[in-house]
């Protein structure tokens, strides 16, 4: 989609936004269905792989779904900002996120164990999503 969106942005940003919205509606719908199905069948999914620590793993799977929802939110924004050639800012975010991930991962995993790793992923996805939203809003205000 990036070449198409990049072309449309050169003509009109609103057309590009509309294309992203129309396309990502179906992506979001599909991902939402996946998340709901995983939530409904979480016990069966976990028990397919293992029969130990099922309740802990069910909770971890539910927390992991939060990360998936955050990815659903940040993908269209990332696509739009990439098409706008905001590579420098996007690269800065992409380089700081793993650093934060390592720092928080060490602290969270040491404190919360395996649950800390899921918290770390959620935190990094939240950081990434909020950063992209702030850049998007800033770009919207300056243009």
PDB file of C-alpha atoms in Angstrom:
ATOM      1  CA  UNK A   1       0.000   0.000   0.000  1.00  0.00           C
ATOM      2  CA  UNK A   2       2.899   2.363   0.614  1.00  0.00           C
ATOM      3  CA  UNK A   3       3.537   3.253  -3.055  1.00  0.00           C
ATOM      4  CA  UNK A   4      -0.155   3.919  -3.640  1.00  0.00           C
ATOM      5  CA  UNK A   5      -0.499   6.050  -0.499  1.00  0.00           C
ATOM      6  CA  UNK A   6       2.728   7.938  -1.309  1.00  0.00           C
ATOM      7  CA  UNK A   7       1.354   8.777  -4.750  1.00  0.00           C
ATOM      8  CA  UNK A   8      -1.965   9.913  -3.334  1.00  0.00           C
ATOM      9  CA  UNK A   9      -0.324  12.093  -0.690  1.00  0.00           C
ATOM     10  CA  UNK A  10       1.448  14.044  -3.412  1.00  0.00           C
ATOM     11  CA  UNK A  11      -1.933  14.791  -4.964  1.00  0.00           C
ATOM     12  CA  UNK A  12      -4.099  15.200  -1.865  1.00  0.00           C
ATOM     13  CA  UNK A  13      -3.598  14.085   1.734  1.00  0.00           C
ATOM     14  CA  UNK A  14      -7.325  13.632   2.285  1.00  0.00           C
ATOM     15  CA  UNK A  15      -7.552  11.106  -0.554  1.00  0.00           C
ATOM     16  CA  UNK A  16      -4.674   9.168   1.007  1.00  0.00           C
ATOM     17  CA  UNK A  17      -6.360   9.216   4.421  1.00  0.00           C
ATOM     18  CA  UNK A  18      -9.608   8.008   2.878  1.00  0.00           C
ATOM     19  CA  UNK A  19      -7.807   5.143   1.129  1.00  0.00           C
ATOM     20  CA  UNK A  20      -6.148   4.113   4.392  1.00  0.00           C
ATOM     21  CA  UNK A  21      -9.456   4.288   6.261  1.00  0.00           C
ATOM     22  CA  UNK A  22     -11.277   2.251   3.616  1.00  0.00           C
ATOM     23  CA  UNK A  23      -8.547  -0.395   3.483  1.00  0.00           C
ATOM     24  CA  UNK A  24      -7.870  -0.606   7.199  1.00  0.00           C
ATOM     25  CA  UNK A  25     -11.547  -0.928   8.003  1.00  0.00           C
ATOM     26  CA  UNK A  26     -11.370  -4.499   6.716  1.00  0.00           C
ATOM     27  CA  UNK A  27      -8.010  -5.134   8.371  1.00  0.00           C
ATOM     28  CA  UNK A  28      -9.361  -3.898  11.696  1.00  0.00           C
ATOM     29  CA  UNK A  29     -12.528  -5.941  11.259  1.00  0.00           C
ATOM     30  CA  UNK A  30     -10.512  -9.086  10.510  1.00  0.00           C
ATOM     31  CA  UNK A  31      -8.134  -8.482  13.437  1.00  0.00           C
ATOM     32  CA  UNK A  32     -11.049  -7.758  15.776  1.00  0.00           C
ATOM     33  CA  UNK A  33     -12.629 -11.078  14.804  1.00  0.00           C
ATOM     34  CA  UNK A  34      -9.304 -12.807  15.467  1.00  0.00           C
ATOM     35  CA  UNK A  35      -8.936 -11.174  18.875  1.00  0.00           C
ATOM     36  CA  UNK A  36     -12.493 -12.132  19.851  1.00  0.00           C
ATOM     37  CA  UNK A  37     -11.978 -15.724  18.699  1.00  0.00           C
ATOM     38  CA  UNK A  38      -8.702 -16.005  20.578  1.00  0.00           C
ATOM     39  CA  UNK A  39     -10.384 -14.589  23.682  1.00  0.00           C
ATOM     40  CA  UNK A  40     -13.332 -16.995  23.427  1.00  0.00           C
ATOM     41  CA  UNK A  41     -11.175 -20.049  22.771  1.00  0.00           C
ATOM     42  CA  UNK A  42      -8.210 -19.082  24.956  1.00  0.00           C
ATOM     43  CA  UNK A  43      -8.482 -22.147  27.156  1.00  0.00           C
ATOM     44  CA  UNK A  44      -8.652 -24.530  24.203  1.00  0.00           C
ATOM     45  CA  UNK A  45      -5.717 -22.768  22.550  1.00  0.00           C
ATOM     46  CA  UNK A  46      -3.578 -23.012  25.677  1.00  0.00           C
ATOM     47  CA  UNK A  47      -4.558 -26.620  26.366  1.00  0.00           C
ATOM     48  CA  UNK A  48      -3.653 -27.569  22.809  1.00  0.00           C
ATOM     49  CA  UNK A  49      -0.032 -26.701  23.582  1.00  0.00           C
ATOM     50  CA  UNK A  50       0.257 -27.517  27.278  1.00  0.00           C
ATOM     51  CA  UNK A  51      -1.746 -28.636  30.293  1.00  0.00           C
ATOM     52  CA  UNK A  52       0.453 -26.954  32.895  1.00  0.00           C
ATOM     53  CA  UNK A  53      -0.162 -23.449  34.269  1.00  0.00           C
ATOM     54  CA  UNK A  54      -3.302 -23.066  32.155  1.00  0.00           C
ATOM     55  CA  UNK A  55      -4.820 -20.266  34.273  1.00  0.00           C
ATOM     56  CA  UNK A  56      -1.592 -18.217  34.194  1.00  0.00           C
ATOM     57  CA  UNK A  57      -1.208 -18.709  30.460  1.00  0.00           C
ATOM     58  CA  UNK A  58      -4.848 -17.738  29.840  1.00  0.00           C
ATOM     59  CA  UNK A  59      -4.249 -14.460  31.672  1.00  0.00           C
ATOM     60  CA  UNK A  60      -1.036 -13.845  29.741  1.00  0.00           C
ATOM     61  CA  UNK A  61      -2.822 -14.510  26.469  1.00  0.00           C
ATOM     62  CA  UNK A  62      -5.508 -11.978  27.391  1.00  0.00           C
ATOM     63  CA  UNK A  63      -2.843  -9.370  28.210  1.00  0.00           C
ATOM     64  CA  UNK A  64      -1.147 -10.152  24.898  1.00  0.00           C
ATOM     65  CA  UNK A  65      -4.343  -9.267  23.084  1.00  0.00           C
ATOM     66  CA  UNK A  66      -3.924  -5.696  24.354  1.00  0.00           C
ATOM     67  CA  UNK A  67      -0.643  -5.518  22.450  1.00  0.00           C
ATOM     68  CA  UNK A  68      -2.369  -6.741  19.289  1.00  0.00           C
ATOM     69  CA  UNK A  69      -5.016  -4.037  19.606  1.00  0.00           C
ATOM     70  CA  UNK A  70      -2.280  -1.395  19.954  1.00  0.00           C
ATOM     71  CA  UNK A  71      -0.590  -2.694  16.807  1.00  0.00           C
ATOM     72  CA  UNK A  72      -3.905  -2.430  14.970  1.00  0.00           C
ATOM     73  CA  UNK A  73      -4.066   1.234  15.959  1.00  0.00           C
ATOM     74  CA  UNK A  74      -0.501   2.166  15.049  1.00  0.00           C
ATOM     75  CA  UNK A  75      -0.193   0.433  11.651  1.00  0.00           C
ATOM     76  CA  UNK A  76      -2.278   2.896   9.584  1.00  0.00           C
ATOM     77  CA  UNK A  77      -0.653   5.869  11.321  1.00  0.00           C
ATOM     78  CA  UNK A  78       2.802   4.456  10.611  1.00  0.00           C
ATOM     79  CA  UNK A  79       1.865   3.919   6.960  1.00  0.00           C
ATOM     80  CA  UNK A  80       0.615   7.490   6.630  1.00  0.00           C
ATOM     81  CA  UNK A  81       3.681   9.005   8.297  1.00  0.00           C
ATOM     82  CA  UNK A  82       6.007   6.868   6.185  1.00  0.00           C
ATOM     83  CA  UNK A  83       4.241   8.067   3.045  1.00  0.00           C
ATOM     84  CA  UNK A  84       4.718  11.646   4.280  1.00  0.00           C
ATOM     85  CA  UNK A  85       8.468  10.926   4.419  1.00  0.00           C
ATOM     86  CA  UNK A  86       8.771  11.354   8.204  1.00  0.00           C
ATOM     87  CA  UNK A  87      11.552   8.768   8.237  1.00  0.00           C
ATOM     88  CA  UNK A  88      13.837  10.650  10.606  1.00  0.00           C
ATOM     89  CA  UNK A  89      11.238  10.922  13.364  1.00  0.00           C
ATOM     90  CA  UNK A  90      10.025   7.368  12.781  1.00  0.00           C
ATOM     91  CA  UNK A  91      13.610   6.096  12.965  1.00  0.00           C
ATOM     92  CA  UNK A  92      14.119   7.908  16.266  1.00  0.00           C
ATOM     93  CA  UNK A  93      11.057   6.201  17.728  1.00  0.00           C
ATOM     94  CA  UNK A  94      12.097   2.853  16.286  1.00  0.00           C
ATOM     95  CA  UNK A  95      15.516   3.162  17.904  1.00  0.00           C
ATOM     96  CA  UNK A  96      14.338   4.324  21.322  1.00  0.00           C
ATOM     97  CA  UNK A  97      11.583   1.700  21.681  1.00  0.00           C
ATOM     98  CA  UNK A  98      13.994  -1.269  21.983  1.00  0.00           C
ATOM     99  CA  UNK A  99      16.133   0.643  24.473  1.00  0.00           C
ATOM    100  CA  UNK A 100      13.074   1.262  26.634  1.00  0.00           C
ATOM    101  CA  UNK A 101      12.092  -2.366  26.078  1.00  0.00           C
ATOM    102  CA  UNK A 102      15.385  -3.637  27.443  1.00  0.00           C
ATOM    103  CA  UNK A 103      15.329  -1.295  30.429  1.00  0.00           C
ATOM    104  CA  UNK A 104      11.706  -1.983  31.358  1.00  0.00           C
ATOM    105  CA  UNK A 105      12.032  -5.648  30.433  1.00  0.00           C
ATOM    106  CA  UNK A 106      14.830  -6.160  32.921  1.00  0.00           C
ATOM    107  CA  UNK A 107      12.881  -4.377  35.649  1.00  0.00           C
ATOM    108  CA  UNK A 108       9.471  -5.914  34.896  1.00  0.00           C
ATOM    109  CA  UNK A 109      10.724  -9.449  34.331  1.00  0.00           C
ATOM    110  CA  UNK A 110      12.809  -9.333  37.493  1.00  0.00           C
ATOM    111  CA  UNK A 111       9.812  -8.041  39.475  1.00  0.00           C
ATOM    112  CA  UNK A 112       6.869  -9.867  37.862  1.00  0.00           C
ATOM    113  CA  UNK A 113       8.470 -12.862  36.165  1.00  0.00           C
ATOM    114  CA  UNK A 114       6.948 -14.012  32.910  1.00  0.00           C
ATOM    115  CA  UNK A 115       4.046 -11.600  33.362  1.00  0.00           C
ATOM    116  CA  UNK A 116       6.616  -8.809  33.282  1.00  0.00           C
ATOM    117  CA  UNK A 117       7.556  -9.743  29.736  1.00  0.00           C
ATOM    118  CA  UNK A 118       3.958  -9.216  28.618  1.00  0.00           C
ATOM    119  CA  UNK A 119       3.838  -5.906  30.520  1.00  0.00           C
ATOM    120  CA  UNK A 120       7.013  -4.878  28.692  1.00  0.00           C
ATOM    121  CA  UNK A 121       5.507  -5.652  25.293  1.00  0.00           C
ATOM    122  CA  UNK A 122       2.345  -3.742  26.159  1.00  0.00           C
ATOM    123  CA  UNK A 123       4.374  -0.789  27.437  1.00  0.00           C
ATOM    124  CA  UNK A 124       6.523  -0.665  24.287  1.00  0.00           C
ATOM    125  CA  UNK A 125       3.493  -0.906  21.992  1.00  0.00           C
ATOM    126  CA  UNK A 126       1.781   1.819  24.020  1.00  0.00           C
ATOM    127  CA  UNK A 127       4.894   4.009  23.767  1.00  0.00           C
ATOM    128  CA  UNK A 128       5.091   3.399  20.028  1.00  0.00           C
ATOM    129  CA  UNK A 129       1.390   4.093  19.458  1.00  0.00           C
ATOM    130  CA  UNK A 130       1.318   7.256  21.559  1.00  0.00           C
ATOM    131  CA  UNK A 131       4.494   8.531  19.862  1.00  0.00           C
ATOM    132  CA  UNK A 132       3.003   7.966  16.413  1.00  0.00           C
ATOM    133  CA  UNK A 133      -0.246   9.655  17.436  1.00  0.00           C
ATOM    134  CA  UNK A 134       1.636  12.682  18.773  1.00  0.00           C
ATOM    135  CA  UNK A 135       3.642  12.993  15.565  1.00  0.00           C
ATOM    136  CA  UNK A 136       0.473  12.629  13.512  1.00  0.00           C
ATOM    137  CA  UNK A 137      -1.336  15.298  15.554  1.00  0.00           C
ATOM    138  CA  UNK A 138       1.683  17.630  15.383  1.00  0.00           C
ATOM    139  CA  UNK A 139       1.893  17.183  11.629  1.00  0.00           C
ATOM    140  CA  UNK A 140      -1.836  17.827  11.321  1.00  0.00           C
ATOM    141  CA  UNK A 141      -1.530  21.089  13.281  1.00  0.00           C
ATOM    142  CA  UNK A 142       1.528  22.396  11.414  1.00  0.00           C
ATOM    143  CA  UNK A 143       0.204  21.729   7.913  1.00  0.00           C
TER     144      UNK A 143
END
